[in-house]
CSV table of C-alpha atoms and ligand atoms in Angstrom, one decimal:
chain,number,residue,atom,x,y,z
A,373,UNK,CA,0.0,0.0,0.0
A,374,UNK,CA,1.2,3.4,-0.8
A,375,UNK,CA,1.4,6.3,1.6
A,376,UNK,CA,-1.5,8.7,0.6
A,377,UNK,CA,0.5,11.8,1.1
A,378,UNK,CA,3.1,10.5,-1.5
A,379,UNK,CA,0.2,10.1,-3.9
A,380,UNK,CA,-0.9,13.6,-3.3
A,381,UNK,CA,2.6,15.0,-3.8
A,382,UNK,CA,2.9,13.1,-7.1
A,383,UNK,CA,-0.4,14.4,-8.4
A,384,UNK,CA,0.2,18.1,-7.6
A,385,UNK,CA,3.5,18.1,-9.5
A,386,UNK,CA,1.5,17.5,-12.7
A,387,UNK,CA,0.3,20.7,-14.3
A,388,UNK,CA,-3.4,20.2,-15.2
A,389,UNK,CA,-4.7,23.8,-15.4
A,390,UNK,CA,-7.9,23.9,-17.6
A,391,UNK,CA,-8.4,26.5,-20.2
A,392,UNK,CA,-11.6,28.6,-20.5
A,393,UNK,CA,-10.7,29.9,-23.9
A,394,UNK,CA,-10.6,26.4,-25.5
A,395,UNK,CA,-13.5,24.6,-27.1
A,396,UNK,CA,-11.7,21.3,-26.9
A,397,UNK,CA,-12.6,18.4,-24.6
A,398,UNK,CA,-10.8,18.3,-22.2
A,399,UNK,CA,-10.1,22.0,-22.6
A,400,UNK,CA,-6.3,21.5,-22.1
A,401,UNK,CA,-4.4,18.5,-23.4
A,402,UNK,CA,-2.2,18.5,-20.3
A,403,UNK,CA,-5.1,17.5,-18.1
A,404,UNK,CA,-4.8,14.1,-19.6
A,405,UNK,CA,-1.4,13.7,-18.1
A,406,UNK,CA,-3.0,13.2,-14.7
A,407,UNK,CA,-6.0,11.3,-16.1
A,408,UNK,CA,-3.7,8.8,-17.8
A,409,UNK,CA,-1.7,8.4,-14.7
A,410,UNK,CA,-4.8,7.7,-12.6
A,411,UNK,CA,-6.0,5.2,-15.2
A,412,UNK,CA,-2.6,3.5,-15.0
A,413,UNK,CA,-2.7,3.4,-11.2
A,414,UNK,CA,-6.2,2.0,-11.2
A,415,UNK,CA,-5.1,-0.8,-13.6
A,416,UNK,CA,-2.0,-1.4,-11.4
A,417,UNK,CA,-4.4,-2.0,-8.5
A,418,UNK,CA,-6.3,-4.5,-10.7
A,419,UNK,CA,-9.3,-2.2,-11.0
A,420,UNK,CA,-11.3,-2.2,-14.2
A,421,UNK,CA,-11.0,1.3,-15.7
A,422,UNK,CA,-11.1,3.3,-18.9
A,423,UNK,CA,-10.4,6.7,-20.2
A,424,UNK,CA,-13.2,7.7,-22.5
A,425,UNK,CA,-13.0,9.9,-25.6
A,426,UNK,CA,-13.9,13.0,-23.6
A,427,UNK,CA,-11.0,12.5,-21.1
A,428,UNK,CA,-13.1,11.1,-18.3
A,429,UNK,CA,-11.7,8.2,-16.3
A,430,UNK,CA,-14.3,5.7,-15.2
A,431,UNK,CA,-13.4,2.8,-12.9
A,432,UNK,CA,-15.3,0.0,-11.1
A,433,UNK,CA,-14.4,-2.0,-8.1
A,434,UNK,CA,-16.9,-4.8,-7.5
A,435,UNK,CA,-18.2,-5.3,-4.0
A,436,UNK,CA,-20.8,-7.3,-2.1
A,437,UNK,CA,-23.6,-8.5,-4.3
A,438,UNK,CA,-27.0,-7.0,-3.8
A,439,UNK,CA,-25.7,-3.7,-2.3
A,440,UNK,CA,-26.1,-0.4,-4.1
A,441,UNK,CA,-23.1,0.9,-6.1
A,442,UNK,CA,-21.6,4.0,-4.5
A,443,UNK,CA,-20.0,6.6,-6.8
A,444,UNK,CA,-16.8,8.6,-5.9
A,445,UNK,CA,-15.9,11.6,-8.0
A,446,UNK,CA,-13.2,14.3,-8.1
A,447,UNK,CA,-11.6,16.4,-10.7
A,448,UNK,CA,-8.1,16.5,-12.2
A,449,UNK,CA,-7.8,20.1,-13.3
A,450,UNK,CA,-6.7,23.2,-11.3
A,451,UNK,CA,-8.0,26.8,-11.2
A,452,UNK,CA,-7.2,29.5,-13.7
A,453,UNK,CA,-6.3,32.3,-11.3
A,454,UNK,CA,-2.7,31.2,-10.8
A,455,UNK,CA,-0.3,28.8,-12.4
A,456,UNK,CA,-0.2,25.1,-11.5
A,457,UNK,CA,3.0,24.5,-13.3
A,458,UNK,CA,6.2,23.5,-11.4
A,459,UNK,CA,4.4,23.1,-8.1
A,460,UNK,CA,7.0,22.6,-5.5
A,461,UNK,CA,5.2,21.6,-2.3
A,462,UNK,CA,6.8,22.2,1.0
A,463,UNK,CA,6.0,20.1,4.1
A,464,UNK,CA,5.8,21.7,7.5
A,465,UNK,CA,5.8,19.1,10.2
A,466,UNK,CA,4.2,19.8,13.6
A,467,UNK,CA,3.2,23.4,12.7
A,468,UNK,CA,4.0,25.7,15.6
A,469,UNK,CA,1.4,28.4,14.9
A,470,UNK,CA,3.9,31.0,13.6
A,471,UNK,CA,4.3,32.8,10.3
A,472,UNK,CA,5.0,30.4,7.4
A,473,UNK,CA,7.5,31.7,4.9
A,474,UNK,CA,6.6,30.4,1.5
A,475,UNK,CA,9.5,32.2,-0.3
A,476,UNK,CA,11.4,35.5,-0.1
A,477,UNK,CA,8.3,37.4,-1.1
A,478,UNK,CA,5.3,35.6,0.3
A,479,UNK,CA,4.4,34.3,3.7
A,480,UNK,CA,1.3,33.1,5.6
A,481,UNK,CA,0.7,35.0,8.8
A,482,UNK,CA,-2.0,33.5,11.1
A,483,UNK,CA,-3.2,37.0,11.8
A,484,UNK,CA,-4.2,37.3,8.2
A,485,UNK,CA,-5.1,33.7,7.8
A,486,UNK,CA,-6.7,32.8,11.1
A,487,UNK,CA,-7.7,29.3,9.9
A,488,UNK,CA,-4.0,28.3,10.5
A,489,UNK,CA,-4.6,28.5,14.2
A,490,UNK,CA,-6.8,25.4,13.9
A,491,UNK,CA,-3.7,23.5,12.7
A,492,UNK,CA,-1.2,23.9,15.4
A,493,UNK,CA,0.6,20.6,15.9
A,494,UNK,CA,-0.8,19.4,12.5
A,495,UNK,CA,1.5,18.7,9.5
A,496,UNK,CA,0.8,21.0,6.5
A,497,UNK,CA,1.7,21.0,2.9
A,498,UNK,CA,2.1,24.5,1.5
A,499,UNK,CA,3.2,26.0,-1.8
A,500,UNK,CA,6.6,27.6,-2.7
A,501,UNK,CA,4.7,30.9,-3.1
A,502,UNK,CA,4.8,30.9,-6.9
A,503,UNK,CA,1.9,28.6,-7.7
A,504,UNK,CA,-1.2,27.2,-6.3
A,505,UNK,CA,-0.9,23.8,-4.5
A,506,UNK,CA,-3.6,22.0,-6.4
A,507,UNK,CA,-5.3,20.4,-3.3
A,508,UNK,CA,-8.4,21.4,-5.2
A,509,UNK,CA,-8.9,18.8,-6.3
A,510,UNK,CA,-5.8,16.5,-6.3
A,511,UNK,CA,-6.5,15.9,-2.6
A,512,UNK,CA,-9.8,14.5,-3.7
A,513,UNK,CA,-8.1,12.3,-6.3
A,514,UNK,CA,-5.5,11.1,-3.7
A,515,UNK,CA,-8.3,10.3,-1.1
A,516,UNK,CA,-10.2,8.2,-3.6
A,517,UNK,CA,-7.1,6.4,-4.8
A,518,UNK,CA,-5.9,5.8,-1.2
A,519,UNK,CA,-9.3,4.2,-0.3
A,520,UNK,CA,-9.2,1.9,-3.3
A,521,UNK,CA,-5.6,1.0,-2.6
A,522,UNK,CA,-6.6,0.1,1.0
A,523,UNK,CA,-9.6,-2.1,-0.2
A,524,UNK,CA,-7.6,-3.9,-2.8
A,525,UNK,CA,-4.9,-4.7,-0.2
A,526,UNK,CA,-7.4,-5.8,2.4
A,527,UNK,CA,-9.6,-8.2,0.3
A,528,UNK,CA,-11.3,-9.6,3.4
A,529,UNK,CA,-13.0,-6.3,4.1
A,530,UNK,CA,-16.5,-6.3,2.8
A,531,UNK,CA,-17.6,-3.2,0.9
A,532,UNK,CA,-20.1,-1.7,-1.5
A,533,UNK,CA,-19.5,-1.9,-5.2
A,534,UNK,CA,-17.7,1.3,-6.1
A,535,UNK,CA,-17.9,3.4,-9.3
A,536,UNK,CA,-15.1,6.0,-9.8
A,537,UNK,CA,-15.1,9.1,-12.0
A,538,UNK,CA,-12.2,11.5,-12.4
A,539,UNK,CA,-13.3,14.5,-14.5
A,540,UNK,CA,-11.4,17.3,-16.3
A,541,UNK,CA,-12.6,20.9,-16.6
A,542,UNK,CA,-14.4,21.3,-13.3
A,543,UNK,CA,-12.9,24.7,-12.8
A,544,UNK,CA,-14.4,26.0,-16.0
A,545,UNK,CA,-17.8,24.5,-15.3
A,546,UNK,CA,-17.6,21.7,-17.8
A,547,UNK,CA,-16.9,18.8,-15.5
A,548,UNK,CA,-20.3,17.1,-15.8
A,549,UNK,CA,-20.4,17.3,-19.6
A,550,UNK,CA,-20.6,13.9,-21.3
A,551,UNK,CA,-21.5,12.3,-17.9
A,552,UNK,CA,-22.6,8.8,-18.7
A,553,UNK,CA,-24.9,7.9,-15.9
A,554,UNK,CA,-25.6,4.4,-17.2
A,555,UNK,CA,-21.9,3.6,-17.7
A,556,UNK,CA,-21.0,5.0,-14.2
A,557,UNK,CA,-23.7,2.8,-12.7
A,558,UNK,CA,-23.8,4.3,-9.2
A,559,UNK,CA,-27.1,4.6,-7.4
A,560,UNK,CA,-25.7,7.7,-5.7
A,561,UNK,CA,-22.3,9.2,-5.2
A,562,UNK,CA,-20.1,11.7,-3.5
A,563,UNK,CA,-18.0,14.4,-5.0
A,564,UNK,CA,-14.8,14.8,-2.9
A,565,UNK,CA,-13.9,18.4,-3.6
A,566,UNK,CA,-13.6,21.1,-1.1
A,567,UNK,CA,-12.5,21.8,2.4
A,568,UNK,CA,-13.6,20.8,5.9
A,569,UNK,CA,-13.8,17.1,6.6
A,570,UNK,CA,-16.9,17.4,8.8
A,571,UNK,CA,-19.0,19.2,6.1
A,572,UNK,CA,-21.7,17.6,4.0
A,573,UNK,CA,-22.6,20.0,1.3
A,574,UNK,CA,-26.1,19.2,-0.1
A,575,UNK,CA,-27.4,22.6,-1.2
A,576,UNK,CA,-26.0,24.9,-3.8
A,577,UNK,CA,-27.2,27.9,-5.7
A,578,UNK,CA,-29.7,27.9,-8.5
A,579,UNK,CA,-27.9,29.8,-11.1
A,580,UNK,CA,-28.8,32.0,-14.1
A,581,UNK,CA,-27.1,34.7,-16.1
A,582,UNK,CA,-28.4,37.9,-17.7
A,583,UNK,CA,-27.2,39.8,-20.7
A,584,UNK,CA,-28.6,43.3,-21.0
A,585,UNK,CA,-28.3,45.3,-24.2
A,586,UNK,CA,-29.1,49.0,-24.2
A,587,UNK,CA,-29.6,50.8,-27.5
A,588,UNK,CA,-29.0,54.6,-27.2
A,589,UNK,CA,-29.0,57.4,-29.7
A,590,UNK,CA,-25.8,59.3,-30.6
A,591,UNK,CA,-25.8,62.8,-31.9
A,592,UNK,CA,-23.3,65.7,-31.8
A,593,UNK,CA,-23.3,66.9,-28.1
A,594,UNK,CA,-23.8,70.5,-29.4
A,595,UNK,CA,-27.2,69.7,-30.7
A,596,UNK,CA,-28.1,66.9,-28.4
A,597,UNK,CA,-30.8,68.5,-26.4
A,598,UNK,CA,-33.8,66.1,-26.1
A,599,UNK,CA,-32.3,63.9,-28.7
A,600,UNK,CA,-29.3,62.1,-27.3
A,601,UNK,CA,-29.8,58.9,-25.4
A,602,UNK,CA,-26.4,58.0,-23.8
A,603,UNK,CA,-26.5,54.3,-23.4
A,604,UNK,CA,-23.3,54.2,-21.2
A,605,UNK,CA,-25.1,56.4,-18.7
A,606,UNK,CA,-28.2,54.3,-18.9
A,607,UNK,CA,-26.1,51.2,-18.0
A,608,UNK,CA,-25.3,52.7,-14.7
A,609,UNK,CA,-28.9,53.7,-14.2
A,610,UNK,CA,-30.0,50.1,-15.0
A,611,UNK,CA,-27.7,48.7,-12.3
A,612,UNK,CA,-29.0,51.2,-9.8
A,613,UNK,CA,-32.6,50.1,-10.5
A,614,UNK,CA,-31.8,46.6,-9.2
A,615,UNK,CA,-32.2,46.1,-5.4
A,616,UNK,CA,-28.9,47.3,-3.7
A,617,UNK,CA,-29.2,44.7,-1.0
A,618,UNK,CA,-29.0,41.8,-3.6
A,619,UNK,CA,-25.3,42.1,-4.1
A,620,UNK,CA,-22.6,39.6,-3.3
A,621,UNK,CA,-20.9,42.0,-1.0
A,622,UNK,CA,-24.1,42.4,1.0
A,623,UNK,CA,-25.2,38.8,1.3
A,624,UNK,CA,-24.2,35.5,3.0
A,625,UNK,CA,-25.5,32.0,3.7
A,626,UNK,CA,-28.7,31.3,1.7
A,627,UNK,CA,-29.2,34.9,0.6
A,628,UNK,CA,-29.1,35.3,-3.2
A,629,UNK,CA,-27.5,38.0,-5.3
A,630,UNK,CA,-27.2,39.6,-8.7
A,631,UNK,CA,-23.5,40.1,-9.5
A,632,UNK,CA,-22.5,42.6,-12.2
A,633,UNK,CA,-19.5,40.9,-13.7
A,634,UNK,CA,-19.0,42.9,-16.8
A,635,UNK,CA,-20.1,46.3,-18.3
A,636,UNK,CA,-19.1,48.0,-21.5
A,637,UNK,CA,-20.7,51.1,-23.0
A,638,UNK,CA,-20.6,54.1,-25.3
A,639,UNK,CA,-23.3,56.6,-26.3
A,640,UNK,CA,-24.8,54.4,-29.0
A,641,UNK,CA,-24.9,51.1,-27.1
A,642,UNK,CA,-24.1,49.5,-23.8
A,643,UNK,CA,-24.0,46.0,-22.4
A,644,UNK,CA,-24.1,44.5,-18.9
A,645,UNK,CA,-23.5,41.0,-17.8
A,646,UNK,CA,-24.8,39.6,-14.5
A,647,UNK,CA,-24.7,36.2,-12.8
A,648,UNK,CA,-27.9,35.6,-10.7
A,649,UNK,CA,-27.9,33.2,-7.8
A,650,UNK,CA,-30.3,32.0,-5.1
A,651,UNK,CA,-30.7,28.8,-3.2
A,652,UNK,CA,-34.5,29.2,-3.5
A,653,UNK,CA,-35.8,28.8,-7.0
A,654,UNK,CA,-38.9,31.0,-6.5
A,655,UNK,CA,-36.7,33.8,-5.2
A,656,UNK,CA,-34.4,33.4,-8.2
A,657,UNK,CA,-37.5,33.8,-10.4
A,658,UNK,CA,-38.3,37.0,-8.5
A,659,UNK,CA,-34.7,38.3,-9.0
A,660,UNK,CA,-35.1,37.6,-12.7
A,661,UNK,CA,-38.3,39.6,-12.7
A,662,UNK,CA,-36.4,42.6,-11.3
A,663,UNK,CA,-34.3,42.7,-14.4
A,664,UNK,CA,-37.3,42.9,-16.7
A,665,UNK,CA,-38.9,45.6,-14.4
A,666,UNK,CA,-35.7,47.7,-14.5
A,667,UNK,CA,-35.7,47.5,-18.3
A,668,UNK,CA,-39.3,48.7,-18.4
A,669,UNK,CA,-38.6,51.6,-16.0
A,670,UNK,CA,-35.5,52.6,-18.0
A,671,UNK,CA,-37.4,52.7,-21.3
A,672,UNK,CA,-40.2,54.7,-19.7
A,673,UNK,CA,-37.8,57.3,-18.4
A,674,UNK,CA,-35.9,57.6,-21.6
A,675,UNK,CA,-38.3,57.4,-24.6
A,676,UNK,CA,-36.4,56.0,-27.6
A,677,UNK,CA,-34.0,53.8,-25.6
A,678,UNK,CA,-34.3,50.1,-26.2
A,679,UNK,CA,-33.4,47.9,-23.3
A,680,UNK,CA,-33.4,44.2,-24.0
A,681,UNK,CA,-32.9,41.5,-21.3
A,682,UNK,CA,-31.8,38.0,-22.1
A,683,UNK,CA,-31.7,35.6,-19.1
A,684,UNK,CA,-30.6,31.9,-19.3
A,685,UNK,CA,-30.6,29.3,-16.5
A,686,UNK,CA,-27.3,27.6,-15.7
A,687,UNK,CA,-27.4,25.0,-12.9
A,688,UNK,CA,-29.9,24.1,-10.2
A,689,UNK,CA,-29.8,23.5,-6.4
A,690,UNK,CA,-29.3,19.7,-5.9
A,691,UNK,CA,-31.3,20.0,-2.6
A,692,UNK,CA,-34.4,19.4,-4.8
A,693,UNK,CA,-33.0,16.0,-5.8
A,694,UNK,CA,-31.6,15.1,-2.4
A,695,UNK,CA,-34.9,15.9,-0.7
A,696,UNK,CA,-36.7,13.5,-3.1
A,697,UNK,CA,-34.0,10.8,-2.8
A,698,UNK,CA,-32.3,11.2,0.6
A,699,UNK,CA,-30.3,7.9,0.4
A,700,UNK,CA,-27.0,9.6,-0.2
A,701,UNK,CA,-27.4,11.9,2.8
A,702,UNK,CA,-28.7,9.2,5.1
A,703,UNK,CA,-25.9,6.9,4.2
A,704,UNK,CA,-23.3,9.7,4.7
A,705,UNK,CA,-24.8,10.7,8.0
A,706,UNK,CA,-24.4,7.1,9.2
A,707,UNK,CA,-20.8,6.9,8.1
A,708,UNK,CA,-19.9,10.2,9.8
A,709,UNK,CA,-21.6,9.1,13.0
A,710,UNK,CA,-19.8,5.7,13.0
A,711,UNK,CA,-16.6,7.7,13.3
A,712,UNK,CA,-18.0,9.9,16.0
A,713,UNK,CA,-18.3,13.0,13.7
A,714,UNK,CA,-21.3,15.2,13.8
A,715,UNK,CA,-21.7,16.5,10.2
A,716,UNK,CA,-22.3,20.1,9.5
A,717,UNK,CA,-24.6,20.8,6.6
A,718,UNK,CA,-23.2,23.7,4.8
A,719,UNK,CA,-25.0,25.6,1.9
A,720,UNK,CA,-22.5,26.1,-0.9
A,721,UNK,CA,-22.5,29.7,-2.2
A,722,UNK,CA,-21.6,28.5,-5.6
A,723,UNK,CA,-22.1,25.4,-7.8
A,724,UNK,CA,-20.7,21.9,-7.7
A,725,UNK,CA,-20.5,19.2,-10.3
A,726,UNK,CA,-22.5,17.1,-8.0
A,727,UNK,CA,-25.5,19.3,-8.6
A,728,UNK,CA,-25.5,18.4,-12.3
A,729,UNK,CA,-24.8,14.7,-11.5
A,730,UNK,CA,-27.8,14.8,-9.2
A,731,UNK,CA,-30.1,16.1,-11.9
A,732,UNK,CA,-28.7,13.5,-14.3
A,733,UNK,CA,-29.9,10.8,-12.0
A,734,UNK,CA,-27.0,10.3,-9.6
A,735,UNK,CA,-27.7,12.1,-6.3
A,736,UNK,CA,-24.3,13.4,-5.3
A,737,UNK,CA,-23.6,15.6,-2.3
A,738,UNK,CA,-20.1,17.2,-1.8
A,739,UNK,CA,-17.6,16.3,0.8
A,740,UNK,CA,-14.3,17.9,1.9
A,741,UNK,CA,-10.7,17.1,1.2
A,742,UNK,CA,-8.8,18.8,4.1
A,743,UNK,CA,-7.3,21.4,1.8
A,744,UNK,CA,-7.9,25.1,2.2
A,745,UNK,CA,-7.4,28.6,0.7
A,746,UNK,CA,-8.0,27.2,-2.8
A,747,UNK,CA,-7.1,28.9,-6.0
A,748,UNK,CA,-4.1,30.8,-4.8
A,749,UNK,CA,-0.5,30.7,-3.5
A,750,UNK,CA,-1.8,30.5,0.1
A,751,UNK,CA,-3.4,27.1,-0.5
A,752,UNK,CA,-2.4,24.4,2.0
A,753,UNK,CA,-3.3,20.8,2.9
A,754,UNK,CA,-3.8,19.7,6.4
A,755,UNK,CA,-2.5,16.2,6.8
A,756,UNK,CA,-4.7,15.6,9.8
A,757,UNK,CA,-7.9,16.5,7.9
A,758,UNK,CA,-6.8,14.8,4.7
A,759,UNK,CA,-6.3,11.5,6.6
A,760,UNK,CA,-9.6,12.0,8.3
A,761,UNK,CA,-11.3,12.3,4.9
A,762,UNK,CA,-9.7,9.0,3.9
A,763,UNK,CA,-11.3,7.4,7.0
A,764,UNK,CA,-14.6,9.0,6.1
A,765,UNK,CA,-14.6,7.8,2.5
A,766,UNK,CA,-13.7,4.3,3.8
A,767,UNK,CA,-16.6,4.4,6.2
A,768,UNK,CA,-18.9,5.4,3.2
A,769,UNK,CA,-18.1,2.3,1.2
A,770,UNK,CA,-17.2,-0.4,3.8
A,771,UNK,CA,-19.8,-2.5,5.6
A,772,UNK,CA,-20.0,-2.0,9.3
T,2019,ZN,ZN1,-12.5,21.8,-7.0
C-alpha cells in the first residue's frame, strides 16, 4: 500500500490547469497527463477502468452482491487564477502556529489567515509561493485512490461496489459534460472536492445569467438637447434600479445575489452581464423579474431607448433531488456518526459538479478534502484533515 501523502505530492506536480478559452474536450491536453496516470494506477491496482473519448476516467471496483453501487468523483484540473506548473510543495511538520514563509516574497501569517490557528501541531503541505498547490482537487483524487488501494490490499474487508469518476474541466464549469450515468452505474455518489472534513454539502445555488443590451442614440453633443440617449449612462442607471441589497458583498449563507461581472458602454450602445444566484428557485425567479422591471422603467424614463434583457438558466440546487431521494445523505450521516463525527450541513455559495450529476440521476452531495485557501498561492493541505477524509470515505463504502 502506498502512503496517501506520497500520492498527493505526485499528483500536484503534474500541471493540469484547464483552459476557459478552449472549445476542446478536455479543454487542455495536459489535463490528460493526470487522467492517464490515474488510469494506469487503477489498472495497477487491478481495478477495471477506462479513459473515454472525452478525457473522463471511469473505474469500477466490485463489492458485495446486492448492495447499491456508490460513486466517488473528483476532478483533475486546477484553477485558472494562478499557475499550477512547477508546483514545489513544502511540508511543515508539527506546525507551531507561527508565520509560514513560502518564499522571499510571500508568507502566511496566522493573523491574516486565522484558519491556520486550527492547525497547530498538524502537518501542513504548503506552496513555494509561486503557484497554487492543487489540493483542489488533487487531494480528492488522492483520497479516492488511497481508499481503493486500501480495499484492494485488504480483500477480506466487505464493501459496496464502487464506481469511480475523475473529470477534467471542473474549474471552467464543464466537469459534468458527457457524464454517462448508465456507464457509471452508481445509485448515488459523493464528490470529494472542497475543504472541511466534517462538512456535508447538499445545497448549492440555483444559477442563471443575464445579458442586458441598451440601445441609445448618438448625436453631436452640441445639438443633443432632447435627442441624445447616452447608453453608457443608462447602463449605470440600470444597475442602480436593481435592489442594492442583492449584491454579493451584502449577502451571505442562503441569501441570493445579482452580481454585475462585466459592463461596456458608449453613447450608442451598452452591455451589462450579470450572474444571478439563489438557493431558493422561487426567489431566483423574483430576482429575474427585477431585471425585466428595471428594463421597463428605464425605457419609460428615456423614450427611444431600447433595453433588452436575455436571461438563461445555468445550474440548479441539488437539494431538490436530495430531498426527493435522501439515500446519499442518510448513508453519509451514518458513516460520519460511525466515526463519532457530527456532520455540518453547509449551503454552498456556488455550484458543484455534484449538482449536475444529481439532476442527471445520480444524487451526489459534496464532501471535503482537508485542503484550504484554494485557487491561490496560500493554499495548504492539512495532513490531519486529509487523513480524516480517507477514513470518512472508507466508512462510506465499507460495511460495518
Ligand atoms: Zn474543486
